[in-house]
């Protein structure tokens, strides 16, 4: 702090006229855009001792993150998704995820280099890695390396901001001993790479800001350019991992605007030509470089995913046509009466207009009309006129082949306003509607659509639909006048009721193979009532007839379409989740996330309270400081003339602004949110706390503090010791280590920390006994073999890989054996014998139910009755989030139609796909749209 000037005392004889040196010399005020109190903090010019400290901290971080990284040896939480994506990358099968591809590509690369061939599906939490030989440790290694990289990044960032070495070590150690960051860094998840990329961007921009604030002498030199380019690259990397990187871009962008505003005000050293250079340099490095990097990642993504997969149903037909085996040959463009066509829905990508020989269970009980996503013979319809053609004698030609011998095709072209009938070739019934409510969407404005009639039946007036071409959506002048394959988008208006053929994201129940509902809507929205013809054939069309195909969207078209689908899908994740939480609970660490539970161990995502609350405290301190500073500024107090005051405001404000950008936008989101969404904000909070601590102990004029460096170091050591002890107390939840009920209950500070201490055993000795019992069981268990006919079955042992309640193993008793048995039951729970099962085979569908039953026997082998409550007290692992009840705090967007994610329509009946035998599906399938 600068000292106030005072009158000089009169000189005495013999006294020196040289004034005494001040510990805080007053710096001459500069007349350019450089900032007062800023020194060159180039991280490449640090003392060797700083690099030694950083190296030791990095080694410590590596030990903490790599310790028992092989544990657990089964699928944990969202490894279901991100490990599964690696499988699809290796097989080249297209999938849809709401996150950009960079982190997933790097996880796949680590797995591929370790020999992973994509032969493991990561389908269930708890599914074993060891027996299939999955190189899961190598795949977990990439997030772990990112977690290790975070340690020196935070250290160097604080050094670039001007902090003392001890303070920078404090920030790095807080990262090492943060339990939540550790948990994320040990699993196949995206948040550890995201946080590392965010921290790298902060390091690069802090270093660039340090160069910029030193004034014109540093502008456009090598270091200035290097850190500006690195900032742009860091932004590109961050946003290519998760869209949370957009918040990092907003942080950098807002501070860049402040820099440009200051430059604009420097009229002495910054001419308009120099200002333009500053502006263009920042525009290129902070806009062009990140955008190019981001798009390049999607280019690699498209190159890797060339084959159809379970995600292509999200995409348009033009997009799907670019995948292997999804393209089609050129088809005739002219559509006439007698054309055999397939009709696709425009808006939902739900697929083709479809029918099959199954009836609605309610309403008219006529044949079902659905939307089906696969090419199939049951998608073929014949387009008929409302009247039959006439022969040379003027007599009507009857039959569905009446138009096959038409001499003049042009007279039979279907034009805008024509009335047609659609004849389903496979079942000989016509598309039909009437004033009957649909079986699912039972709204007054919805009518049922069915297939009605029989072979030879001439039909009735309820089979008639009028073609209305949507001219704005159709391509080319001819397509706006008459039906043309692919090019014409049209509506089908029911003549008798005035409703339009309509489909939306509503799945029909199992009696319709879970295909998408088709109705006739009296007030349906235009996008959901638009259709187009994809394939077209007519006997009178010659081989040289004009043909058409999908327009290849090219990279930019595919890129932009995928961004829109990702946005819609992300916004549609509004369903409650068992372990979700709202943003207001994150700074106070109200609850965590249950990741995994098995064998009386648990992985639960929870932060280190010391690190968490100090970061929150830093934000509160700065907000109070800023509030008081603004009030004093309004009262004309001259605080901002003090360089230290200004640096405190700007430097701490920079980190708090980053915290705010990465925190407050989540309040605007109605989608599922989880504690791990707070981690980028937490990093900014940690750096804000460390810099406040550095100011308090080394830069502010606090009597007896600034002059004693030992205070700074002693405080750092104390905080490190406390955070390390707390880390150790909660580490079993991060590593999945053995823990006891007593120790668990002792550190469970709040009821909202909802891991279950009853899951753990009474003592560590009991875990060694458990291991021995498990070894014995693996040698004695003999699973039953046999067929699994399509009826409901119950199994006495839980399916391997499903995280549920552990086996009943009360203290003081031994498990002497386990057995698996398959039973077949009817809908009333009655056990079926072998003959009954064979009689039902192929006639009914079945569901699989896994049930655990425990029998307790005494020393003589006699069964002992155990009360239910005693079994409950044996210890139950918290269920997987997809099973447990939803958290009611998650808000749903009013009136939103959630995007239907990742559940594909089941096979219908009798078509090309239907010929495949139905196979049982797991009870719970993971969404492609991850969080």
XYZ file of C-alpha atoms in Angstrom, residues 443-737:
295
model
C -58.211 -36.478 -26.949
C -61.326 -35.060 -28.601
C -59.256 -33.641 -31.451
C -57.676 -37.019 -32.211
C -59.314 -39.738 -34.299
C -58.212 -43.319 -34.641
C -56.455 -44.391 -37.848
C -56.798 -48.035 -38.834
C -56.568 -50.417 -41.786
C -60.001 -51.606 -42.899
C -61.411 -54.017 -45.490
C -60.392 -57.252 -47.147
C -59.151 -58.441 -50.519
C -61.700 -57.564 -53.192
C -63.560 -55.063 -50.977
C -64.189 -51.808 -52.821
C -63.888 -49.696 -49.671
C -66.016 -46.884 -48.267
C -65.957 -43.112 -47.924
C -63.831 -43.252 -44.750
C -60.928 -44.504 -46.893
C -60.686 -41.222 -48.805
C -57.883 -38.703 -48.187
C -57.127 -35.473 -50.026
C -53.540 -34.589 -50.935
C -52.487 -31.121 -49.773
C -48.974 -30.203 -50.874
C -46.973 -28.002 -48.484
C -45.442 -25.744 -51.093
C -42.955 -23.996 -48.809
C -41.462 -27.301 -47.704
C -41.390 -28.893 -51.180
C -38.370 -28.633 -53.476
C -38.728 -27.345 -57.032
C -41.697 -26.020 -59.030
C -42.967 -29.456 -60.134
C -42.918 -30.779 -56.561
C -45.185 -27.921 -55.524
C -47.781 -28.923 -58.113
C -47.835 -32.733 -57.994
C -46.458 -35.566 -55.903
C -42.793 -36.281 -56.558
C -40.695 -38.789 -54.658
C -38.679 -37.251 -51.785
C -39.143 -33.708 -53.122
C -42.817 -33.180 -52.210
C -43.937 -32.707 -48.606
C -47.688 -33.151 -48.244
C -50.572 -33.617 -45.826
C -53.321 -36.229 -46.081
C -56.683 -34.715 -45.129
C -59.489 -37.132 -44.291
C -62.465 -36.263 -46.474
C -65.257 -37.260 -44.079
C -63.952 -35.693 -40.849
C -61.471 -33.039 -42.013
C -58.686 -34.314 -39.768
C -55.149 -34.793 -41.061
C -52.898 -37.845 -40.831
C -50.658 -37.166 -37.825
C -47.912 -38.722 -35.734
C -46.007 -37.599 -32.656
C -43.493 -38.910 -30.129
C -45.903 -41.261 -28.382
C -45.142 -44.967 -28.178
C -47.925 -47.494 -28.329
C -47.945 -50.275 -25.691
C -46.590 -53.785 -26.166
C -49.711 -54.874 -28.024
C -48.453 -52.692 -30.895
C -44.790 -53.707 -30.493
C -44.075 -50.279 -28.936
C -44.174 -48.586 -32.305
C -45.050 -44.910 -32.731
C -48.690 -43.837 -32.696
C -50.437 -42.579 -35.845
C -53.707 -40.672 -35.497
C -55.900 -38.304 -37.470
C -55.733 -34.865 -35.836
C -58.302 -32.111 -36.291
C -55.880 -29.432 -35.106
C -52.481 -31.040 -35.481
C -49.379 -28.926 -35.898
C -48.031 -28.660 -39.418
C -44.637 -30.341 -38.806
C -46.241 -33.433 -37.275
C -48.720 -33.803 -40.137
C -46.216 -33.625 -43.002
C -45.254 -36.714 -44.999
C -43.209 -37.561 -48.062
C -42.742 -40.537 -50.371
C -39.359 -42.237 -50.092
C -39.607 -45.177 -52.517
C -41.751 -45.436 -55.600
C -42.369 -48.128 -58.203
C -44.865 -48.394 -61.072
C -45.091 -51.010 -63.872
C -45.456 -48.289 -66.497
C -42.313 -46.401 -65.508
C -39.471 -47.221 -67.884
C -35.895 -47.795 -66.765
C -34.878 -44.452 -68.197
C -37.558 -42.578 -66.275
C -36.433 -39.564 -64.296
C -35.036 -40.666 -60.955
C -34.220 -38.981 -57.662
C -32.356 -39.694 -54.444
C -31.622 -37.986 -51.160
C -29.381 -34.966 -51.433
C -26.115 -35.644 -49.629
C -26.079 -33.077 -46.801
C -22.284 -32.985 -46.718
C -20.267 -32.418 -43.579
C -21.747 -29.023 -42.733
C -25.310 -30.283 -43.154
C -24.691 -33.331 -40.978
C -22.829 -31.247 -38.419
C -25.602 -28.681 -38.071
C -28.347 -31.298 -37.944
C -26.556 -33.204 -35.193
C -26.148 -29.994 -33.155
C -29.904 -29.380 -33.332
C -30.727 -32.964 -32.365
C -28.275 -32.807 -29.434
C -29.853 -29.549 -28.257
C -33.417 -30.892 -28.444
C -32.484 -34.147 -26.749
C -30.578 -32.370 -23.996
C -33.516 -30.046 -23.355
C -35.830 -33.070 -23.248
C -34.064 -34.720 -20.291
C -36.614 -33.393 -17.824
C -37.565 -36.617 -16.070
C -36.702 -36.837 -12.390
C -33.750 -39.005 -11.403
C -33.144 -40.723 -8.104
C -29.832 -38.938 -7.522
C -30.339 -35.611 -9.231
C -30.036 -32.344 -7.339
C -30.702 -28.662 -7.936
C -28.017 -25.952 -8.194
C -28.892 -24.240 -4.917
C -27.761 -27.385 -3.051
C -24.328 -27.681 -4.678
C -22.274 -24.982 -2.879
C -23.343 -26.393 0.494
C -22.731 -30.015 -0.586
C -26.232 -31.091 0.360
C -26.177 -34.556 -1.271
C -24.111 -36.670 -3.607
C -24.668 -39.464 -6.114
C -24.712 -43.207 -5.524
C -22.428 -44.692 -8.186
C -22.105 -48.340 -7.235
C -22.807 -50.793 -4.444
C -21.700 -54.407 -4.158
C -20.222 -56.835 -1.631
C -20.828 -54.424 1.272
C -18.811 -51.692 -0.412
C -20.013 -48.533 -2.036
C -18.884 -45.747 -4.341
C -20.701 -42.525 -3.578
C -19.798 -39.182 -5.156
C -19.327 -36.649 -2.365
C -16.893 -33.751 -2.070
C -14.338 -32.934 0.594
C -16.266 -30.566 2.922
C -13.136 -28.515 3.720
C -12.390 -27.831 0.054
C -16.051 -27.336 -0.804
C -16.881 -24.882 1.961
C -13.684 -22.837 1.622
C -14.473 -22.364 -2.069
C -17.993 -21.247 -1.198
C -16.608 -18.979 1.537
C -14.329 -17.280 -1.009
C -17.316 -16.387 -3.191
C -19.231 -15.017 -0.199
C -16.223 -12.946 0.933
C -15.791 -11.382 -2.494
C -19.504 -10.589 -2.832
C -19.446 -8.824 0.553
C -16.243 -7.001 -0.411
C -17.709 -5.871 -3.709
C -20.903 -4.689 -2.085
C -18.994 -2.585 0.458
C -16.631 -1.288 -2.254
C -19.537 -0.106 -4.395
C -21.129 1.664 -1.440
C -17.845 3.382 -0.587
C -17.329 4.344 -4.236
C -20.789 5.934 -4.248
C -19.756 7.897 -1.168
C -16.681 9.147 -3.111
C -14.191 7.161 -1.106
C -10.989 6.921 -3.072
C -10.350 3.190 -2.556
C -9.664 2.452 -6.200
C -6.683 4.797 -6.241
C -4.879 2.111 -4.247
C -3.192 -0.391 -6.595
C -3.526 -3.321 -4.176
C -7.234 -2.646 -3.725
C -7.727 -2.566 -7.489
C -5.747 -5.774 -8.012
C -7.754 -7.560 -5.316
C -11.005 -6.476 -6.931
C -9.960 -7.474 -10.446
C -8.060 -10.706 -9.732
C -10.510 -12.208 -7.245
C -13.398 -10.885 -9.341
C -12.013 -12.773 -12.345
C -12.280 -16.107 -10.515
C -15.677 -15.343 -8.995
C -16.926 -14.340 -12.447
C -15.739 -17.736 -13.741
C -17.525 -19.419 -10.824
C -20.728 -17.494 -11.621
C -20.591 -18.339 -15.347
C -20.233 -22.030 -14.529
C -22.902 -22.044 -11.824
C -25.838 -19.694 -12.384
C -26.814 -20.883 -15.919
C -27.894 -24.187 -14.379
C -30.759 -22.384 -12.635
C -32.248 -21.759 -16.094
C -32.226 -25.465 -16.968
C -35.199 -27.696 -16.354
C -33.287 -30.860 -17.313
C -31.758 -33.424 -14.958
C -28.845 -31.977 -13.011
C -26.284 -33.674 -10.784
C -23.608 -32.706 -8.299
C -20.834 -33.310 -10.844
C -22.143 -30.386 -12.919
C -20.677 -28.113 -10.208
C -17.057 -29.257 -10.606
C -15.922 -26.585 -13.122
C -17.358 -23.893 -10.833
C -15.620 -25.557 -7.882
C -12.213 -25.136 -9.569
C -12.831 -21.396 -9.922
C -13.936 -21.265 -6.282
C -10.738 -23.014 -5.149
C -8.571 -20.526 -7.048
C -10.590 -17.611 -5.667
C -10.013 -18.852 -2.110
C -6.283 -19.375 -2.679
C -5.837 -15.904 -4.117
C -7.811 -14.306 -1.265
C -5.548 -16.200 1.133
C -2.490 -14.975 -0.756
C -3.649 -11.353 -0.601
C -4.424 -11.668 3.103
C -1.046 -13.137 4.016
C 1.374 -11.484 1.585
C -0.060 -8.377 -0.095
C -2.490 -6.590 2.207
C -0.976 -4.302 4.870
C -2.083 -6.366 7.834
C 0.252 -5.612 10.766
C 2.572 -8.496 11.572
C 1.371 -10.682 8.704
C 2.874 -9.446 5.466
C 6.316 -9.083 7.044
C 6.298 -12.695 8.325
C 6.281 -15.244 5.467
C 6.077 -18.005 8.044
C 2.421 -17.097 8.625
C 1.589 -17.803 4.990
C 3.359 -21.164 5.109
C 1.949 -22.155 8.493
C -1.582 -21.436 7.327
C -0.997 -23.494 4.171
C 0.320 -26.432 6.169
C -2.653 -26.290 8.540
C -5.196 -26.198 5.727
C -3.418 -29.023 3.899
C -3.352 -31.184 7.023
C -7.051 -30.651 7.703
C -8.084 -31.308 4.099
C -5.889 -34.444 3.926
C -7.401 -35.847 7.129
C -10.954 -35.206 5.943
C -10.052 -36.726 2.567
C -8.841 -39.882 4.298
C -12.038 -40.121 6.355
C -14.255 -40.156 3.261
C -11.869 -41.988 0.905
C -13.616 -45.412 1.194
C -16.556 -43.901 -0.694
C -14.238 -42.801 -3.524
C -12.151 -45.968 -3.780
C -14.874 -48.480 -2.954
C -12.767 -49.743 -0.042
